C-alpha cells in the first residue's frame, strides 16, 4: 500500500472570520499530521470498534447504532487498504479523517466520540501500533540471530584471531565471534519484551485529561484490545493525566532500538573490516555489495556501511524524543505530535537494518584460508605459554615477564616464536620443558579453552546447539487487536520467514 497523498485543503474546518483563507491553509499544512499518522489507521479503527462496543454495553449506543458504526469503520478500513480513501490534510490527523468520513456515512457516528478525546485516542493508537511493531521487530531479531548462528555453524573449524585494541590477541573460533552478537541481540529482545510489557496498559477512558462522568467500562475496552495480563485480566492506566501525556513507552522503545542499532553498527564494522583485502576473512555476495562508479575493481560493503550510518539517526531520534518531552507541562501538549515521525523512523530504520543484515549474512562466505593464515600467528598463544608456567608453579606476573622476554628474543632473532628451539626457550626460562613446543599446535590450543564462556571447540559446539534449540521456538504471538480483515495488509513487506 502506498503512502497516501493528502488532497489539497479545500476549506479549513471551523475557522472564525479573523483568519483569511490563505494563512489558514498555511496553518493546516503546518499543523497536519495525517501525512505521517495515517499509518495508525488499523489501530484507530480497532480502538473505535472496541469503544463503540463498550458504549453499547453502557447504553449510549443502541445495538443497530453500534452495528452501523462498526460496518462503516470496516468499510473505511477496506478503502484505506485499497488506497482509495480520500485523506484530507485540512482534517488534520488520522483520527479526524476517519471520524469525519464515518459521520458522513453513518449518522450514529456522531455519538462515537462520547467520553473520548483525541488525547486518549492517540495514546491508544500509538500503544497498539508499537505493540505490533515490537512483535515484528522481535521476530526479525530472531531471524538475525539464526543467521549469525548459521554463519558460525557453517564453519565450525575456522579459527580467527580475536582482537583487543584492534590488535591480535588470542585465537577464537569464528563461530564464537558470531555468537557474541547473538548474545547482544538476545539482550535487545529482552529489553523490547520489557518495553512491550510496560506499554501494555489501555489508556482509553482517560478522555482529554480527566476521564469521564459517564460510567465507562474501561475493563471491557482493554480486554477487547488485548491489554491483558497473563491471567487475562484487563490492564488499565491508573491516572488519566499521566495516560494522556505519557510517552515513556516511545522513549523506551527508542532506547531499546538505539541499542539494537548500535549492535548492528558494531557488527557492520566487523564485517567491513573482514571484507577488506587486509583481512579477507569473508566475501559478501555480489547482490549485497555495490561497485564504484569510477574504480572498476571495487566491491563495496554498502549495506554494512549504511547500517552503521543509520544507527546515527536512530540515536538522534532518541535524543529528539527526550528533548521533546523534557520541558512539557502536564498534560497533553501539541508538541507531542512530533513524537510520531521520530518513532516511525526509528522502527522503520531498525527493522530494515535488521532484515538486510540477516539477508547479507545468509549470503556471506567465510574464507578459511585467509582466516587460517591470520590465526596461525603463534604470538596469539603467548598467554598459553604464561599459563603453562603458572601450571608449573610460577606466579603469573613472573610468567608474563618471562614470556615477554621470549617474544622480544624471537623478534630480535627475526624468527616466529614457535620456531625458537627448546634450548632457546630454556635459555630465557629454564622452567620450559620439552612439551612446551607442543603448545603451539593451534587445534590443541583451542581444546584447552574449555571453561564456560570460553571459545574452545566443545564450549562453542554446546553454545551453537543451545541457540539452535532456543531459536527454533517461535516467540509468543502478540495479542491480536480486533482489526478488520483488510487491515492486516500493511505497507511493509511481510517478515522474512525461514524454516530450518
Ligand atoms: N494529531 C495529534 C497528535 O498526534 C492528535 C491529538 C490531538 N489532540 C489535540 N487536542 N489537538 O498528537
Coordinates of C-alpha atoms and ligand atoms in Angstrom, one line a residue:
X1 CA 0.0 0.0 0.0
X2 CA 1.3 3.4 -0.9
X3 CA 1.5 6.3 1.5
X4 CA -1.5 8.5 0.9
X5 CA -1.1 11.9 -0.6
X6 CA -3.5 14.2 1.3
X7 CA -5.5 16.2 -1.0
X8 CA -5.2 20.0 -1.0
X9 CA -7.2 21.6 1.7
X10 CA -10.4 22.7 0.1
X11 CA -11.6 24.6 3.1
X12 CA -10.3 24.8 6.6
X13 CA -12.7 23.5 9.2
X14 CA -14.5 25.9 11.6
X15 CA -12.2 28.9 11.4
X16 CA -13.5 32.2 12.6
X17 CA -13.6 35.2 10.2
X18 CA -10.5 36.5 11.9
X19 CA -8.5 34.1 9.7
X20 CA -8.2 34.6 6.0
X21 CA -8.2 31.5 3.8
X22 CA -4.5 31.9 2.9
X23 CA -3.0 31.8 6.4
X24 CA -5.5 29.1 7.4
X25 CA -4.2 26.9 4.6
X26 CA -0.7 27.5 5.9
X27 CA -1.8 26.7 9.4
X28 CA -3.5 23.5 8.2
X29 CA -0.4 22.5 6.4
X30 CA 1.9 23.3 9.3
X31 CA -0.2 21.5 11.9
X32 CA -1.4 18.5 10.0
X33 CA -0.1 15.1 11.0
X34 CA -2.2 12.9 8.6
X35 CA 0.7 12.7 6.1
X36 CA 2.5 10.5 8.6
X37 CA 0.0 9.4 11.2
X38 CA -2.3 7.8 8.6
X39 CA -0.4 4.6 9.2
X40 CA -2.1 4.3 12.6
X41 CA -5.4 3.6 10.9
X42 CA -5.8 -0.1 11.7
X43 CA -5.4 0.7 15.3
X44 CA -7.6 3.8 15.2
X45 CA -10.4 1.6 13.7
X46 CA -9.8 -1.2 16.2
X47 CA -9.9 1.3 19.1
X48 CA -13.1 2.8 17.8
X49 CA -14.8 -0.6 17.4
X50 CA -13.9 -1.5 21.0
X51 CA -15.1 1.9 22.2
X52 CA -18.4 1.5 20.3
X53 CA -18.9 -2.0 21.7
X54 CA -18.4 -0.6 25.2
X55 CA -20.8 2.4 24.5
X56 CA -23.5 -0.1 23.5
X57 CA -22.9 -2.0 26.7
X58 CA -23.4 1.1 28.9
X59 CA -26.5 2.2 26.9
X60 CA -25.1 5.2 25.0
X61 CA -25.4 3.4 21.6
X62 CA -28.2 1.0 20.6
X63 CA -27.3 -2.3 19.0
X64 CA -28.2 -1.1 15.5
X65 CA -26.2 2.1 16.0
X66 CA -23.2 0.1 17.1
X67 CA -23.7 -2.3 14.1
X68 CA -23.8 0.7 11.7
X69 CA -20.7 2.2 13.2
X70 CA -18.7 -1.0 13.0
X71 CA -19.9 -1.6 9.5
X72 CA -18.9 1.9 8.5
X73 CA -15.5 1.6 10.1
X74 CA -14.8 -1.7 8.4
X75 CA -15.8 -0.2 5.0
X76 CA -13.4 2.7 5.7
X77 CA -10.7 0.2 6.6
X78 CA -11.2 -1.6 3.3
X79 CA -10.9 1.7 1.4
X80 CA -7.8 2.7 3.2
X81 CA -6.2 -0.7 2.5
X82 CA -7.2 -0.4 -1.2
X83 CA -5.7 3.1 -1.4
X84 CA -8.9 4.7 -2.3
X85 CA -9.7 6.6 0.9
X86 CA -9.5 10.4 0.4
X87 CA -7.3 11.6 3.1
X88 CA -7.7 15.3 3.8
X89 CA -5.0 17.5 5.1
X90 CA -7.5 20.0 6.5
X91 CA -8.9 17.3 8.7
X92 CA -5.5 17.3 10.4
X93 CA -4.9 13.7 11.5
X94 CA -5.9 10.1 11.1
X95 CA -8.5 10.3 13.9
X96 CA -10.4 13.2 12.4
X97 CA -10.2 11.8 8.9
X98 CA -11.7 8.5 9.9
X99 CA -14.3 10.1 12.2
X100 CA -15.4 12.7 9.6
X101 CA -15.7 10.0 6.9
X102 CA -17.7 7.8 9.2
X103 CA -20.0 10.6 10.3
X104 CA -20.8 11.5 6.7
X105 CA -22.0 7.9 6.1
X106 CA -23.4 6.8 9.5
X107 CA -25.5 9.3 11.5
X108 CA -24.9 7.4 14.7
X109 CA -21.2 8.1 14.4
X110 CA -21.9 11.5 15.9
X111 CA -22.1 9.6 19.2
X112 CA -18.8 7.7 18.8
X113 CA -16.6 10.3 20.4
X114 CA -18.7 10.2 23.6
X115 CA -16.3 10.2 26.6
X116 CA -13.3 10.1 24.3
X117 CA -10.7 12.7 23.2
X118 CA -8.1 12.6 20.6
X119 CA -5.7 12.8 23.5
X120 CA -6.5 9.3 24.8
X121 CA -7.2 8.1 21.3
X122 CA -3.8 8.9 20.0
X123 CA -2.2 7.5 23.2
X124 CA -4.1 4.3 22.5
X125 CA -3.3 4.1 18.8
X126 CA 0.4 4.6 19.5
X127 CA 0.5 1.8 22.1
X128 CA -1.3 -0.6 19.7
X129 CA 1.0 0.3 16.8
X130 CA 4.1 0.0 18.9
X131 CA 3.0 -3.3 20.4
X132 CA 2.7 -4.8 16.9
X133 CA 6.0 -3.2 15.7
X134 CA 7.8 -4.7 18.7
X135 CA 6.4 -8.1 18.0
X136 CA 7.5 -7.8 14.4
X137 CA 11.0 -6.5 15.2
X138 CA 11.5 -9.2 17.8
X139 CA 10.7 -11.9 15.2
X140 CA 13.2 -10.2 12.8
X141 CA 15.8 -10.1 15.5
X142 CA 15.3 -13.9 16.0
X143 CA 15.9 -14.3 12.3
X144 CA 19.1 -12.3 12.5
X145 CA 20.2 -14.4 15.5
X146 CA 19.6 -17.6 13.4
X147 CA 21.6 -16.1 10.5
X148 CA 24.5 -15.5 12.9
X149 CA 24.3 -19.0 14.4
X150 CA 24.1 -20.5 10.9
X151 CA 27.1 -18.5 9.7
X152 CA 29.2 -19.7 12.6
X153 CA 27.9 -23.3 12.4
X154 CA 28.7 -23.4 8.6
X155 CA 32.3 -23.1 9.5
X156 CA 32.8 -25.0 12.8
X157 CA 36.6 -25.5 12.2
X158 CA 37.5 -21.9 11.3
X159 CA 39.7 -20.1 13.8
X160 CA 40.4 -16.4 13.6
X161 CA 42.4 -14.0 15.8
X162 CA 40.3 -12.3 18.5
X163 CA 41.3 -8.7 18.8
X164 CA 41.6 -6.1 21.6
X165 CA 42.6 -2.6 20.6
X166 CA 42.2 -4.0 17.0
X167 CA 45.5 -5.8 17.7
X168 CA 45.7 -9.6 17.5
X169 CA 45.0 -11.0 21.0
X170 CA 44.1 -14.7 21.3
X171 CA 42.6 -17.3 18.9
X172 CA 38.8 -17.8 18.9
X173 CA 36.6 -19.9 16.7
X174 CA 34.9 -17.7 14.1
X175 CA 31.6 -19.1 15.5
X176 CA 32.4 -17.7 18.9
X177 CA 32.7 -14.3 17.4
X178 CA 29.3 -14.7 15.7
X179 CA 27.7 -15.9 18.9
X180 CA 28.9 -12.8 20.7
X181 CA 26.4 -10.8 18.6
X182 CA 23.7 -13.4 19.2
X183 CA 24.1 -12.6 22.9
X184 CA 23.8 -8.8 22.2
X185 CA 20.6 -9.3 20.2
X186 CA 19.3 -11.6 22.9
X187 CA 19.6 -8.8 25.4
X188 CA 17.9 -6.5 22.9
X189 CA 15.0 -8.9 22.6
X190 CA 14.7 -8.9 26.4
X191 CA 14.6 -5.1 26.5
X192 CA 12.0 -5.0 23.8
X193 CA 9.9 -7.5 25.8
X194 CA 10.2 -5.3 28.9
X195 CA 9.1 -2.3 26.9
X196 CA 6.2 -4.2 25.4
X197 CA 5.1 -5.3 28.8
X198 CA 5.1 -1.8 30.3
X199 CA 3.2 -0.3 27.4
X200 CA 0.6 -2.9 27.6
X201 CA -1.9 -0.8 29.5
X202 CA -5.1 0.7 28.0
X203 CA -5.3 4.5 28.2
X204 CA -8.8 4.8 26.7
X205 CA -11.2 6.3 29.1
X206 CA -8.8 9.0 30.2
X207 CA -10.6 11.5 28.0
X208 CA -8.9 14.7 27.3
X209 CA -7.3 14.8 30.8
X210 CA -9.8 13.9 33.5
X211 CA -11.6 10.8 32.5
X212 CA -15.4 11.0 32.1
X213 CA -18.5 11.5 34.2
X214 CA -20.1 8.6 32.2
X215 CA -19.9 5.1 33.7
X216 CA -17.4 3.7 31.1
X217 CA -16.4 0.1 31.2
X218 CA -12.7 0.5 30.7
X219 CA -12.0 -3.1 31.5
X220 CA -14.1 -4.2 28.6
X221 CA -12.3 -1.9 26.2
X222 CA -8.9 -3.1 27.5
X223 CA -9.9 -6.7 27.2
X224 CA -11.2 -6.3 23.6
X225 CA -8.0 -4.7 22.6
X226 CA -5.7 -7.3 24.2
X227 CA -4.5 -5.1 27.1
X228 CA -4.5 -8.0 29.5
X229 CA -2.1 -9.7 31.9
X230 CA -1.0 -13.4 31.8
X231 CA -4.3 -14.4 33.5
X232 CA -6.4 -12.5 31.0
X233 CA -7.3 -9.6 33.4
X234 CA -7.5 -6.2 31.9
X235 CA -4.6 -3.8 32.4
X236 CA -5.6 -0.1 32.6
X237 CA -3.6 3.1 33.0
X238 CA -4.3 4.3 36.6
X239 CA -4.0 8.1 36.2
X240 CA -5.9 10.0 33.4
X241 CA -3.4 12.9 33.4
X242 CA -0.4 10.6 33.1
X243 CA -2.2 8.5 30.5
X244 CA -2.7 11.4 28.0
X245 CA 0.7 12.9 28.5
X246 CA 2.9 9.8 28.8
X247 CA 5.2 9.0 26.0
X248 CA 7.7 7.0 28.1
X249 CA 6.9 3.9 26.0
X250 CA 8.0 5.8 22.9
X251 CA 11.3 6.7 24.6
X252 CA 11.8 3.2 26.0
X253 CA 11.4 1.8 22.5
X254 CA 13.7 4.5 21.1
X255 CA 16.3 3.5 23.7
X256 CA 16.0 -0.3 23.1
X257 CA 16.0 0.3 19.3
X258 CA 19.1 2.5 19.7
X259 CA 21.0 -0.3 21.3
X260 CA 19.9 -2.6 18.5
X261 CA 21.2 -0.1 16.1
X262 CA 24.5 0.2 18.0
X263 CA 24.9 -3.5 18.0
X264 CA 24.2 -3.6 14.3
X265 CA 26.7 -0.9 13.7
X266 CA 29.4 -2.7 15.6
X267 CA 28.6 -5.9 13.6
X268 CA 28.8 -3.9 10.4
X269 CA 32.2 -2.5 11.4
X270 CA 33.5 -6.1 11.9
X271 CA 32.0 -7.2 8.5
X272 CA 33.5 -4.2 6.8
X273 CA 37.0 -4.9 8.2
X274 CA 36.7 -8.6 7.5
X275 CA 35.7 -7.9 3.9
X276 CA 38.7 -5.8 3.3
X277 CA 41.8 -7.1 1.4
X278 CA 43.8 -6.6 4.6
X279 CA 41.7 -9.1 6.5
X280 CA 40.0 -11.1 3.7
X281 CA 38.1 -13.3 6.2
X282 CA 34.8 -13.0 4.4
X283 CA 33.3 -12.4 1.0
X284 CA 29.9 -10.8 0.8
X285 CA 27.8 -12.0 -2.2
X286 CA 27.6 -9.5 -5.2
X287 CA 23.9 -8.9 -4.6
X288 CA 24.7 -7.4 -1.2
X289 CA 27.6 -5.2 -2.3
X290 CA 28.0 -2.4 -4.8
X291 CA 30.6 -1.3 -7.3
X292 CA 32.3 2.1 -7.7
X293 CA 31.3 4.4 -10.5
X294 CA 34.9 5.1 -11.2
X295 CA 37.1 2.2 -10.0
X296 CA 36.3 -1.0 -11.9
X297 CA 37.8 -3.3 -9.3
X298 CA 35.8 -2.1 -6.3
X299 CA 33.3 -4.2 -4.4
X300 CA 32.0 -2.2 -1.5
X301 CA 30.1 -3.4 1.6
X302 CA 27.5 -0.6 1.3
X303 CA 24.8 -2.5 3.2
X304 CA 27.0 -2.7 6.3
X305 CA 28.2 0.9 5.9
X306 CA 24.6 2.2 5.6
X307 CA 23.6 0.1 8.6
X308 CA 26.5 1.6 10.5
X309 CA 25.5 5.1 9.3
X310 CA 21.8 4.7 10.0
X311 CA 22.5 4.0 13.7
X312 CA 23.2 7.7 13.9
X313 CA 19.7 8.7 13.1
X314 CA 18.2 6.1 15.4
X315 CA 20.2 7.6 18.3
X316 CA 19.3 11.1 17.1
X317 CA 15.6 10.1 17.2
X318 CA 16.0 9.0 20.8
X319 CA 17.6 12.3 21.7
X320 CA 14.9 14.3 19.9
X321 CA 12.2 12.4 21.8
X322 CA 13.9 13.1 25.2
X323 CA 14.3 16.8 24.4
X324 CA 10.7 17.0 23.1
X325 CA 9.4 15.8 26.4
X326 CA 11.7 17.4 28.9
X327 CA 10.0 20.8 29.2
X328 CA 6.3 19.9 28.7
X329 CA 3.9 20.9 31.5
X330 CA 1.1 18.5 32.2
X331 CA -0.7 17.2 30.3
X332 CA -1.3 16.8 26.6
X333 CA 0.5 19.5 24.5
X334 CA 0.5 19.6 20.8
X335 CA 4.3 19.2 20.9
X336 CA 3.6 15.5 21.4
X337 CA 2.5 15.2 17.8
X338 CA 6.2 15.5 17.0
X339 CA 6.8 12.0 18.6
X340 CA 5.4 10.1 15.6
X341 CA 7.9 10.8 12.9
X342 CA 10.8 10.0 15.3
X343 CA 9.1 6.8 16.4
X344 CA 8.1 5.7 12.9
X345 CA 11.6 6.4 11.5
X346 CA 13.2 4.5 14.4
X347 CA 11.1 1.4 13.8
X348 CA 11.4 1.5 10.0
X349 CA 15.1 2.1 10.1
X350 CA 15.9 -0.5 12.7
X351 CA 13.6 -3.1 11.2
X352 CA 15.1 -2.7 7.7
X353 CA 18.7 -2.8 9.0
X354 CA 17.9 -6.0 11.0
X355 CA 16.4 -7.7 7.9
X356 CA 19.1 -6.6 5.5
X357 CA 21.9 -7.6 7.8
X358 CA 20.4 -11.0 8.2
X359 CA 20.0 -11.5 4.5
X360 CA 23.6 -10.3 3.9
X361 CA 24.9 -12.8 6.5
X362 CA 23.0 -15.5 4.7
X363 CA 24.9 -14.5 1.6
X364 CA 28.3 -14.2 3.1
X365 CA 31.1 -16.8 2.7
X366 CA 33.9 -17.3 5.1
X367 CA 37.3 -17.6 3.6
X368 CA 39.0 -20.3 5.6
X369 CA 42.5 -19.9 4.0
X370 CA 42.7 -16.2 5.0
X371 CA 41.4 -17.0 8.5
X372 CA 43.9 -19.8 8.9
X373 CA 46.8 -17.6 7.7
X374 CA 45.9 -15.0 10.3
X375 CA 45.1 -17.5 13.1
X376 CA 48.4 -19.3 12.7
X377 CA 50.3 -16.3 14.2
X378 CA 52.0 -18.1 17.1
X379 CA 52.0 -14.9 19.2
X380 CA 48.3 -15.4 19.7
X381 CA 49.4 -18.2 22.0
X382 CA 51.7 -16.2 24.2
X383 CA 49.2 -16.2 27.0
X384 CA 49.1 -20.0 26.8
X385 CA 52.9 -20.0 27.4
X386 CA 52.3 -18.0 30.6
X387 CA 49.6 -20.3 31.7
X388 CA 52.0 -23.2 31.1
X389 CA 54.5 -21.7 33.5
X390 CA 51.7 -21.0 36.0
X391 CA 50.8 -24.6 36.0
X392 CA 54.4 -25.4 36.9
X393 CA 54.1 -23.2 40.0
X394 CA 55.3 -19.8 38.7
X395 CA 53.5 -16.6 39.8
X396 CA 51.6 -15.2 36.9
X397 CA 53.4 -11.9 36.9
X398 CA 56.8 -13.6 36.7
X399 CA 55.4 -15.9 33.9
X400 CA 54.1 -12.9 32.0
X401 CA 57.6 -11.3 32.2
X402 CA 59.4 -14.5 31.1
X403 CA 57.1 -14.9 28.0
X404 CA 57.5 -11.2 27.2
X405 CA 61.3 -11.8 27.2
X406 CA 60.8 -14.8 24.9
X407 CA 58.7 -12.7 22.5
X408 CA 61.4 -10.0 22.5
X409 CA 64.1 -12.6 21.8
X410 CA 62.1 -14.0 18.8
X411 CA 61.6 -10.6 17.4
X412 CA 65.3 -9.8 17.7
X413 CA 66.2 -13.1 16.1
X414 CA 63.8 -12.4 13.3
X415 CA 62.0 -15.7 13.7
X416 CA 58.4 -16.6 14.7
X417 CA 58.3 -17.6 18.4
X418 CA 57.2 -21.2 17.5
X419 CA 60.5 -21.6 15.5
X420 CA 62.7 -21.0 18.6
X421 CA 64.4 -24.2 19.7
X422 CA 63.7 -25.8 23.1
X423 CA 67.2 -24.6 24.2
X424 CA 66.4 -21.0 23.3
X425 CA 63.1 -21.3 25.3
X426 CA 65.1 -22.7 28.2
X427 CA 67.8 -20.1 28.0
X428 CA 65.1 -17.5 28.6
X429 CA 63.2 -19.5 31.2
X430 CA 64.6 -22.9 32.5
X431 CA 61.1 -24.0 33.6
X432 CA 60.2 -24.6 30.0
X433 CA 60.4 -28.4 29.2
X434 CA 60.3 -30.4 26.0
X435 CA 56.4 -30.4 25.9
X436 CA 56.4 -26.6 25.5
X437 CA 56.8 -26.9 21.7
X438 CA 53.5 -28.7 21.6
X439 CA 51.8 -25.7 22.9
X440 CA 52.0 -24.0 19.5
X441 CA 49.6 -26.5 17.9
X442 CA 46.5 -24.4 17.3
X443 CA 43.9 -27.2 17.3
X444 CA 45.2 -28.4 20.7
X445 CA 45.3 -24.8 21.9
X446 CA 41.6 -24.5 21.0
X447 CA 40.8 -27.7 23.0
X448 CA 42.4 -26.1 26.1
X449 CA 39.8 -23.3 26.1
X450 CA 37.1 -25.3 27.8
X451 CA 35.6 -23.4 30.7
X452 CA 32.0 -22.0 30.4
X453 CA 32.0 -18.9 28.1
X454 CA 35.4 -19.8 26.5
X455 CA 36.0 -20.1 22.8
X456 CA 37.1 -23.7 22.7
X457 CA 35.5 -26.3 20.4
X458 CA 33.4 -28.1 23.0
X459 CA 32.0 -24.9 24.5
X460 CA 31.2 -23.4 21.1
X461 CA 29.5 -26.5 19.9
X462 CA 27.4 -26.5 23.0
X463 CA 26.5 -22.9 22.6
X464 CA 25.5 -23.5 18.9
X465 CA 23.3 -26.4 19.9
X466 CA 21.7 -24.4 22.7
X467 CA 21.0 -21.4 20.5
X468 CA 19.6 -23.7 17.8
X469 CA 17.2 -25.1 20.3
X470 CA 16.2 -21.7 21.7
X471 CA 15.8 -20.1 18.3
X472 CA 13.7 -22.8 16.8
X473 CA 11.0 -21.9 19.3
X474 CA 8.7 -19.2 17.8
X475 CA 8.2 -16.1 20.1
X476 CA 4.8 -16.0 21.6
X477 CA 2.3 -14.2 19.3
X478 CA 1.1 -10.8 20.5
X479 CA -2.5 -10.4 21.4
X480 CA -4.3 -9.5 18.2
X481 CA -6.5 -6.4 18.4
X482 CA -9.9 -6.7 16.7
X483 CA -8.7 -5.2 13.4
X484 CA -11.0 -5.5 10.3
X485 CA -9.6 -8.2 7.9
X486 CA -8.4 -5.7 5.3
X487 CA -6.2 -4.0 8.0
X488 CA -3.8 -6.9 8.1
X489 CA -2.4 -5.7 4.7
X490 CA 0.2 -3.2 5.8
X491 CA 2.7 -1.1 3.9
X492 CA 5.6 -3.2 5.0
X493 CA 6.8 -6.3 3.2
X494 CA 6.0 -9.5 5.1
X495 CA 8.6 -10.6 7.5
X496 CA 11.2 -13.0 6.1
X497 CA 10.3 -16.5 7.3
X498 CA 12.7 -19.4 7.1
X499 CA 12.3 -22.9 8.0
X500 CA 15.2 -24.8 9.4
Ligands
LIG1 N1 -2.5 14.8 15.9 C1 -2.5 14.8 17.3 C2 -1.2 14.2 17.8 O1 -0.6 13.5 17.1 C3 -3.6 14.1 17.9 C4 -4.1 14.6 19.2 C5 -4.6 16.0 19.0 N2 -5.2 16.5 20.2 C6 -5.5 17.8 20.4 N3 -6.0 18.1 21.5 N4 -5.2 18.6 19.4 O2 -0.8 14.4 18.9

